[in-house]
Amino acid sequence: KNEVEQSPQNLTAQEGEFITINCSYSVGISALHWLQQHPGGGIVSLFMLSSGKKKHGRLIATINIQEKHSSLHITASHPRDSAVYICAVKKVGGSEKLVFGKGTKLTVNP
Amino acid sequence: NAGVTQTPKFRVLKTGQSMTLLCAQDMNHEYMYWYRQDPGMGLRLIHYSVGEGTTAKGEVPDGYNVSRLKKQNFLLGLESAAPSQTSVYFCASRAGVFWGQETQYFGPGTRLLVL
């Protein structure tokens, strides 16, 4: 079983909709990362969090350590948000290795 | 600043050939990483470096070697390429070990096809 699971695998939305992408993990972690991979392949780090909630523009990331779950929300989605969103965790006591989820492919239609 | 750059962007190799992928960063970052990304799988760590002159194995190191002779450069070598090494390779760097320095900055990727 993968240590990091994302859902859904694919998500199609209409412009303006509120989007939620989920990440569940089965190990103790010191940090959780959300990344965005553009259709051209480039990867950008969006958030790193260990508790609570972070907000940047229309993006909000939350984490519940007790439930081992994180969500990435996009408000007022736009076609330019179309990308693959990747969750990654850093395990407690682990080395430099991040454990990555397989990603959620988001398509926002105009 | 260019950030993290990778050379080449795309390469086709025949089985058994060797090549070196170059990663360069101009942010004075201590940590550098090499990942591979394959369809249906998450990014996987090949090797990493926590500073100039240091290297360490990641999750999938077999068939690869690395060197970090200069702080700004991290080289990934394939001594004898195999079709299983067909993948997209990403380099990443981060500033340091302290909280707030853990954000990784990724290069644009190198697409490698081994025939």
PDB file of C-alpha atoms in Angstrom:
ATOM      1  CA  LYS A   1       0.000   0.000   0.000  1.00  0.00           C
ATOM      2  CA  ASN A   2       1.332   3.432  -0.899  1.00  0.00           C
ATOM      3  CA  GLU A   3       2.276   5.579   2.050  1.00  0.00           C
ATOM      4  CA  VAL A   4       0.763   8.630   0.364  1.00  0.00           C
ATOM      5  CA  GLU A   5      -2.569   8.420  -1.411  1.00  0.00           C
ATOM      6  CA  GLN A   6      -4.232  11.225  -3.314  1.00  0.00           C
ATOM      7  CA  SER A   7      -7.828  11.549  -4.424  1.00  0.00           C
ATOM      8  CA  PRO A   8      -9.264  11.988  -6.873  1.00  0.00           C
ATOM      9  CA  GLN A   9      -6.808  10.885  -9.546  1.00  0.00           C
ATOM     10  CA  ASN A  10      -8.508  13.080 -12.114  1.00  0.00           C
ATOM     11  CA  LEU A  11     -10.778  16.052 -11.624  1.00  0.00           C
ATOM     12  CA  THR A  12     -12.628  18.161 -14.173  1.00  0.00           C
ATOM     13  CA  ALA A  13     -14.254  21.401 -13.122  1.00  0.00           C
ATOM     14  CA  GLN A  14     -15.894  24.443 -14.646  1.00  0.00           C
ATOM     15  CA  GLU A  15     -14.291  27.823 -14.276  1.00  0.00           C
ATOM     16  CA  GLY A  16     -15.289  29.437 -11.003  1.00  0.00           C
ATOM     17  CA  GLU A  17     -15.876  26.207  -9.101  1.00  0.00           C
ATOM     18  CA  PHE A  18     -14.395  25.461  -5.688  1.00  0.00           C
ATOM     19  CA  ILE A  19     -11.877  22.617  -5.933  1.00  0.00           C
ATOM     20  CA  THR A  20     -10.725  20.207  -3.237  1.00  0.00           C
ATOM     21  CA  ILE A  21      -7.878  17.728  -3.636  1.00  0.00           C
ATOM     22  CA  ASN A  22      -7.177  15.260  -0.862  1.00  0.00           C
ATOM     23  CA  CYS A  23      -4.015  13.642   0.450  1.00  0.00           C
ATOM     24  CA  SER A  24      -3.926  10.858   3.040  1.00  0.00           C
ATOM     25  CA  TYR A  25      -0.776   9.360   4.464  1.00  0.00           C
ATOM     26  CA  SER A  26      -0.055   6.390   6.675  1.00  0.00           C
ATOM     27  CA  VAL A  27       3.232   7.356   8.326  1.00  0.00           C
ATOM     28  CA  GLY A  28       4.366   9.860  10.925  1.00  0.00           C
ATOM     29  CA  ILE A  29       5.511  13.022   9.238  1.00  0.00           C
ATOM     30  CA  SER A  30       7.428  16.172  10.049  1.00  0.00           C
ATOM     31  CA  ALA A  31       6.156  18.129   7.051  1.00  0.00           C
ATOM     32  CA  LEU A  32       3.806  17.883   4.105  1.00  0.00           C
ATOM     33  CA  HIS A  33       4.350  19.569   0.768  1.00  0.00           C
ATOM     34  CA  TRP A  34       1.961  20.479  -2.017  1.00  0.00           C
ATOM     35  CA  LEU A  35       3.451  20.932  -5.470  1.00  0.00           C
ATOM     36  CA  GLN A  36       2.048  21.900  -8.838  1.00  0.00           C
ATOM     37  CA  GLN A  37       3.248  20.383 -12.093  1.00  0.00           C
ATOM     38  CA  HIS A  38       2.363  22.439 -15.129  1.00  0.00           C
ATOM     39  CA  PRO A  39       1.277  20.821 -18.405  1.00  0.00           C
ATOM     40  CA  GLY A  40       4.728  21.654 -19.770  1.00  0.00           C
ATOM     41  CA  GLY A  41       6.302  19.578 -16.999  1.00  0.00           C
ATOM     42  CA  GLY A  42       7.716  22.220 -14.666  1.00  0.00           C
ATOM     43  CA  ILE A  43       7.232  21.628 -10.928  1.00  0.00           C
ATOM     44  CA  VAL A  44       6.614  24.417  -8.445  1.00  0.00           C
ATOM     45  CA  SER A  45       6.353  24.123  -4.689  1.00  0.00           C
ATOM     46  CA  LEU A  46       3.088  25.628  -3.420  1.00  0.00           C
ATOM     47  CA  PHE A  47       3.032  24.977   0.315  1.00  0.00           C
ATOM     48  CA  MET A  48       4.913  23.298   3.091  1.00  0.00           C
ATOM     49  CA  LEU A  49       3.024  22.769   6.323  1.00  0.00           C
ATOM     50  CA  SER A  50       3.160  20.771   9.510  1.00  0.00           C
ATOM     51  CA  SER A  51      -0.052  21.951  11.165  1.00  0.00           C
ATOM     52  CA  GLY A  52      -3.094  24.106  10.622  1.00  0.00           C
ATOM     53  CA  LYS A  53      -3.703  26.011   7.453  1.00  0.00           C
ATOM     54  CA  LYS A  54      -1.871  28.160   4.933  1.00  0.00           C
ATOM     55  CA  LYS A  55      -3.275  30.479   2.287  1.00  0.00           C
ATOM     56  CA  HIS A  56      -1.715  31.985  -0.793  1.00  0.00           C
ATOM     57  CA  GLY A  57      -3.993  33.852  -3.135  1.00  0.00           C
ATOM     58  CA  ARG A  58      -6.791  31.499  -4.174  1.00  0.00           C
ATOM     59  CA  LEU A  59      -5.017  28.441  -2.789  1.00  0.00           C
ATOM     60  CA  ILE A  60      -5.576  27.100   0.707  1.00  0.00           C
ATOM     61  CA  ALA A  61      -3.847  24.095   2.230  1.00  0.00           C
ATOM     62  CA  THR A  62      -4.941  22.428   5.447  1.00  0.00           C
ATOM     63  CA  ILE A  63      -3.573  19.551   7.428  1.00  0.00           C
ATOM     64  CA  ASN A  64      -5.012  17.396  10.215  1.00  0.00           C
ATOM     65  CA  ILE A  65      -2.132  15.558  11.859  1.00  0.00           C
ATOM     66  CA  GLN A  66      -4.373  13.320  13.992  1.00  0.00           C
ATOM     67  CA  GLU A  67      -6.308  12.131  10.947  1.00  0.00           C
ATOM     68  CA  LYS A  68      -3.187  11.998   8.742  1.00  0.00           C
ATOM     69  CA  HIS A  69      -4.941  13.997   6.068  1.00  0.00           C
ATOM     70  CA  SER A  70      -4.361  17.172   4.100  1.00  0.00           C
ATOM     71  CA  SER A  71      -6.481  19.055   1.606  1.00  0.00           C
ATOM     72  CA  LEU A  72      -5.645  21.567  -1.078  1.00  0.00           C
ATOM     73  CA  HIS A  73      -8.466  23.935  -1.974  1.00  0.00           C
ATOM     74  CA  ILE A  74      -8.683  26.241  -4.961  1.00  0.00           C
ATOM     75  CA  THR A  75     -11.306  28.968  -4.812  1.00  0.00           C
ATOM     76  CA  ALA A  76     -12.763  30.530  -7.971  1.00  0.00           C
ATOM     77  CA  SER A  77     -10.906  28.075 -10.199  1.00  0.00           C
ATOM     78  CA  HIS A  78      -9.533  29.251 -13.531  1.00  0.00           C
ATOM     79  CA  PRO A  79      -8.321  27.369 -16.622  1.00  0.00           C
ATOM     80  CA  ARG A  80      -4.762  28.386 -15.752  1.00  0.00           C
ATOM     81  CA  ASP A  81      -5.098  26.240 -12.600  1.00  0.00           C
ATOM     82  CA  SER A  82      -5.139  23.169 -14.846  1.00  0.00           C
ATOM     83  CA  ALA A  83      -2.150  21.100 -13.726  1.00  0.00           C
ATOM     84  CA  VAL A  84      -1.165  18.035 -11.763  1.00  0.00           C
ATOM     85  CA  TYR A  85      -1.131  18.645  -8.019  1.00  0.00           C
ATOM     86  CA  ILE A  86       1.256  16.508  -6.019  1.00  0.00           C
ATOM     87  CA  CYS A  87       1.332  15.809  -2.304  1.00  0.00           C
ATOM     88  CA  ALA A  88       4.610  14.770  -0.661  1.00  0.00           C
ATOM     89  CA  VAL A  89       5.507  13.990   2.937  1.00  0.00           C
ATOM     90  CA  LYS A  90       8.723  14.007   4.899  1.00  0.00           C
ATOM     91  CA  LYS A  91       8.727  11.096   7.304  1.00  0.00           C
ATOM     92  CA  VAL A  92       9.637  11.557  10.949  1.00  0.00           C
ATOM     93  CA  GLY A  93      13.156  10.309  11.517  1.00  0.00           C
ATOM     94  CA  GLY A  94      13.544   9.798   7.825  1.00  0.00           C
ATOM     95  CA  SER A  95      16.440  11.001   5.795  1.00  0.00           C
ATOM     96  CA  GLU A  96      16.111  13.524   3.014  1.00  0.00           C
ATOM     97  CA  LYS A  97      13.641  11.365   1.182  1.00  0.00           C
ATOM     98  CA  LEU A  98      10.225  12.812   0.420  1.00  0.00           C
ATOM     99  CA  VAL A  99       7.468  10.296  -0.280  1.00  0.00           C
ATOM    100  CA  PHE A 100       5.359  11.517  -3.170  1.00  0.00           C
ATOM    101  CA  GLY A 101       1.785  10.796  -4.081  1.00  0.00           C
ATOM    102  CA  LYS A 102       0.962   9.979  -7.688  1.00  0.00           C
ATOM    103  CA  GLY A 103      -0.723  13.309  -8.244  1.00  0.00           C
ATOM    104  CA  THR A 104      -4.182  14.619  -9.068  1.00  0.00           C
ATOM    105  CA  LYS A 105      -4.727  15.870 -12.597  1.00  0.00           C
ATOM    106  CA  LEU A 106      -7.003  18.925 -12.557  1.00  0.00           C
ATOM    107  CA  THR A 107      -8.632  20.290 -15.695  1.00  0.00           C
ATOM    108  CA  VAL A 108     -10.596  23.515 -15.427  1.00  0.00           C
ATOM    109  CA  ASN A 109     -12.790  24.248 -18.426  1.00  0.00           C
ATOM    110  CA  PRO A 110     -13.780  27.802 -19.386  1.00  0.00           C
TER     111      PRO A 110
ATOM    112  CA  ASN B   1      18.656  34.506 -11.266  1.00  0.00           C
ATOM    113  CA  ALA B   2      18.157  31.442 -13.432  1.00  0.00           C
ATOM    114  CA  GLY B   3      17.172  29.258 -10.462  1.00  0.00           C
ATOM    115  CA  VAL B   4      17.725  25.573 -11.241  1.00  0.00           C
ATOM    116  CA  THR B   5      18.747  24.641 -14.765  1.00  0.00           C
ATOM    117  CA  GLN B   6      19.218  21.228 -16.345  1.00  0.00           C
ATOM    118  CA  THR B   7      21.220  20.155 -19.363  1.00  0.00           C
ATOM    119  CA  PRO B   8      20.232  18.608 -21.738  1.00  0.00           C
ATOM    120  CA  LYS B   9      16.458  18.981 -22.077  1.00  0.00           C
ATOM    121  CA  PHE B  10      16.066  15.826 -24.138  1.00  0.00           C
ATOM    122  CA  ARG B  11      18.324  12.951 -25.084  1.00  0.00           C
ATOM    123  CA  VAL B  12      18.054   9.648 -26.885  1.00  0.00           C
ATOM    124  CA  LEU B  13      20.547   6.935 -25.953  1.00  0.00           C
ATOM    125  CA  LYS B  14      21.173   3.420 -27.128  1.00  0.00           C
ATOM    126  CA  THR B  15      21.370   0.633 -24.573  1.00  0.00           C
ATOM    127  CA  GLY B  16      24.836   0.508 -23.082  1.00  0.00           C
ATOM    128  CA  GLN B  17      25.763   4.104 -23.836  1.00  0.00           C
ATOM    129  CA  SER B  18      26.767   6.481 -21.078  1.00  0.00           C
ATOM    130  CA  MET B  19      25.817  10.064 -20.394  1.00  0.00           C
ATOM    131  CA  THR B  20      25.891  12.763 -17.761  1.00  0.00           C
ATOM    132  CA  LEU B  21      23.027  15.038 -16.810  1.00  0.00           C
ATOM    133  CA  LEU B  22      24.024  18.396 -15.410  1.00  0.00           C
ATOM    134  CA  CYS B  23      22.081  20.342 -12.808  1.00  0.00           C
ATOM    135  CA  ALA B  24      23.119  23.859 -11.865  1.00  0.00           C
ATOM    136  CA  GLN B  25      21.660  26.256  -9.298  1.00  0.00           C
ATOM    137  CA  ASP B  26      22.569  29.859  -8.641  1.00  0.00           C
ATOM    138  CA  MET B  27      20.808  30.250  -5.268  1.00  0.00           C
ATOM    139  CA  ASN B  28      23.741  29.097  -3.113  1.00  0.00           C
ATOM    140  CA  HIS B  29      21.652  26.167  -1.901  1.00  0.00           C
ATOM    141  CA  GLU B  30      23.237  23.469   0.222  1.00  0.00           C
ATOM    142  CA  TYR B  31      20.975  20.557  -0.687  1.00  0.00           C
ATOM    143  CA  MET B  32      20.505  19.140  -4.161  1.00  0.00           C
ATOM    144  CA  TYR B  33      18.475  16.182  -5.394  1.00  0.00           C
ATOM    145  CA  TRP B  34      17.962  14.024  -8.455  1.00  0.00           C
ATOM    146  CA  TYR B  35      14.517  12.499  -9.021  1.00  0.00           C
ATOM    147  CA  ARG B  36      12.976  10.412 -11.735  1.00  0.00           C
ATOM    148  CA  GLN B  37       9.336  10.566 -12.742  1.00  0.00           C
ATOM    149  CA  ASP B  38       7.645   7.659 -14.478  1.00  0.00           C
ATOM    150  CA  PRO B  39       4.040   7.326 -15.673  1.00  0.00           C
ATOM    151  CA  GLY B  40       1.686   6.173 -12.939  1.00  0.00           C
ATOM    152  CA  MET B  41       4.298   6.623 -10.233  1.00  0.00           C
ATOM    153  CA  GLY B  42       5.227   9.450  -7.944  1.00  0.00           C
ATOM    154  CA  LEU B  43       8.576  11.170  -8.090  1.00  0.00           C
ATOM    155  CA  ARG B  44      11.321   8.951  -6.733  1.00  0.00           C
ATOM    156  CA  LEU B  45      14.612  10.092  -5.259  1.00  0.00           C
ATOM    157  CA  ILE B  46      17.715   8.731  -6.978  1.00  0.00           C
ATOM    158  CA  HIS B  47      20.566  10.440  -5.124  1.00  0.00           C
ATOM    159  CA  TYR B  48      20.992  13.592  -3.120  1.00  0.00           C
ATOM    160  CA  SER B  49      23.682  15.842  -1.685  1.00  0.00           C
ATOM    161  CA  VAL B  50      23.702  17.814   1.537  1.00  0.00           C
ATOM    162  CA  GLY B  51      26.679  19.937   0.579  1.00  0.00           C
ATOM    163  CA  GLU B  52      29.679  20.286  -1.676  1.00  0.00           C
ATOM    164  CA  GLY B  53      31.641  17.072  -1.853  1.00  0.00           C
ATOM    165  CA  THR B  54      28.875  14.921  -0.325  1.00  0.00           C
ATOM    166  CA  THR B  55      26.462  12.494  -1.937  1.00  0.00           C
ATOM    167  CA  ALA B  56      24.006   9.912  -0.624  1.00  0.00           C
ATOM    168  CA  LYS B  57      21.729   7.252  -2.059  1.00  0.00           C
ATOM    169  CA  GLY B  58      18.021   7.755  -2.341  1.00  0.00           C
ATOM    170  CA  GLU B  59      15.229   5.339  -3.077  1.00  0.00           C
ATOM    171  CA  VAL B  60      16.317   4.106  -6.540  1.00  0.00           C
ATOM    172  CA  PRO B  61      20.095   4.601  -6.868  1.00  0.00           C
ATOM    173  CA  ASP B  62      21.029   1.495  -8.871  1.00  0.00           C
ATOM    174  CA  GLY B  63      22.512   2.226 -12.273  1.00  0.00           C
ATOM    175  CA  TYR B  64      23.288   5.859 -11.433  1.00  0.00           C
ATOM    176  CA  ASN B  65      26.244   7.733  -9.997  1.00  0.00           C
ATOM    177  CA  VAL B  66      26.480  11.339  -8.877  1.00  0.00           C
ATOM    178  CA  SER B  67      29.078  13.941  -8.042  1.00  0.00           C
ATOM    179  CA  ARG B  68      28.981  17.344  -6.347  1.00  0.00           C
ATOM    180  CA  LEU B  69      32.442  18.798  -6.871  1.00  0.00           C
ATOM    181  CA  LYS B  70      31.127  22.358  -6.835  1.00  0.00           C
ATOM    182  CA  LYS B  71      28.331  23.644  -4.634  1.00  0.00           C
ATOM    183  CA  GLN B  72      26.325  24.930  -7.575  1.00  0.00           C
ATOM    184  CA  ASN B  73      26.488  21.770  -9.698  1.00  0.00           C
ATOM    185  CA  PHE B  74      25.111  18.262  -9.214  1.00  0.00           C
ATOM    186  CA  LEU B  75      25.876  15.713 -11.915  1.00  0.00           C
ATOM    187  CA  LEU B  76      23.956  12.507 -12.555  1.00  0.00           C
ATOM    188  CA  GLY B  77      25.737   9.826 -14.542  1.00  0.00           C
ATOM    189  CA  LEU B  78      24.461   6.752 -16.308  1.00  0.00           C
ATOM    190  CA  GLU B  79      27.412   4.455 -16.985  1.00  0.00           C
ATOM    191  CA  SER B  80      25.563   1.896 -19.106  1.00  0.00           C
ATOM    192  CA  ALA B  81      22.063   3.016 -19.990  1.00  0.00           C
ATOM    193  CA  ALA B  82      19.190   0.543 -19.936  1.00  0.00           C
ATOM    194  CA  PRO B  83      15.649   0.894 -21.334  1.00  0.00           C
ATOM    195  CA  SER B  84      14.368   0.863 -17.722  1.00  0.00           C
ATOM    196  CA  GLN B  85      16.090   4.212 -17.273  1.00  0.00           C
ATOM    197  CA  THR B  86      13.796   5.850 -19.803  1.00  0.00           C
ATOM    198  CA  SER B  87      12.200   8.540 -17.698  1.00  0.00           C
ATOM    199  CA  VAL B  88      11.947  12.240 -16.991  1.00  0.00           C
ATOM    200  CA  TYR B  89      14.673  13.379 -14.611  1.00  0.00           C
ATOM    201  CA  PHE B  90      14.232  16.331 -12.328  1.00  0.00           C
ATOM    202  CA  CYS B  91      16.854  18.097 -10.308  1.00  0.00           C
ATOM    203  CA  ALA B  92      15.880  20.115  -7.255  1.00  0.00           C
ATOM    204  CA  SER B  93      17.629  22.181  -4.624  1.00  0.00           C
ATOM    205  CA  ARG B  94      16.841  23.694  -1.259  1.00  0.00           C
ATOM    206  CA  ALA B  95      18.559  26.193   0.924  1.00  0.00           C
ATOM    207  CA  GLY B  96      19.286  24.240   4.085  1.00  0.00           C
ATOM    208  CA  VAL B  97      18.105  22.133   6.946  1.00  0.00           C
ATOM    209  CA  PHE B  98      16.191  24.657   9.016  1.00  0.00           C
ATOM    210  CA  TRP B  99      12.422  25.044   9.002  1.00  0.00           C
ATOM    211  CA  GLY B 100      11.545  27.489   6.266  1.00  0.00           C
ATOM    212  CA  GLN B 101      14.450  26.304   4.163  1.00  0.00           C
ATOM    213  CA  GLU B 102      12.767  23.054   3.182  1.00  0.00           C
ATOM    214  CA  THR B 103      11.045  24.310   0.044  1.00  0.00           C
ATOM    215  CA  GLN B 104      12.506  22.526  -2.946  1.00  0.00           C
ATOM    216  CA  TYR B 105      13.084  24.373  -6.210  1.00  0.00           C
ATOM    217  CA  PHE B 106      12.878  22.194  -9.285  1.00  0.00           C
ATOM    218  CA  GLY B 107      14.600  22.322 -12.624  1.00  0.00           C
ATOM    219  CA  PRO B 108      12.640  22.016 -15.886  1.00  0.00           C
ATOM    220  CA  GLY B 109      13.410  18.323 -16.317  1.00  0.00           C
ATOM    221  CA  THR B 110      15.377  16.179 -18.750  1.00  0.00           C
ATOM    222  CA  ARG B 111      13.507  13.689 -20.885  1.00  0.00           C
ATOM    223  CA  LEU B 112      15.644  10.606 -21.529  1.00  0.00           C
ATOM    224  CA  LEU B 113      14.768   7.832 -23.933  1.00  0.00           C
ATOM    225  CA  VAL B 114      16.896   4.684 -23.939  1.00  0.00           C
ATOM    226  CA  LEU B 115      16.397   2.431 -26.956  1.00  0.00           C
TER     227      LEU B 115
END
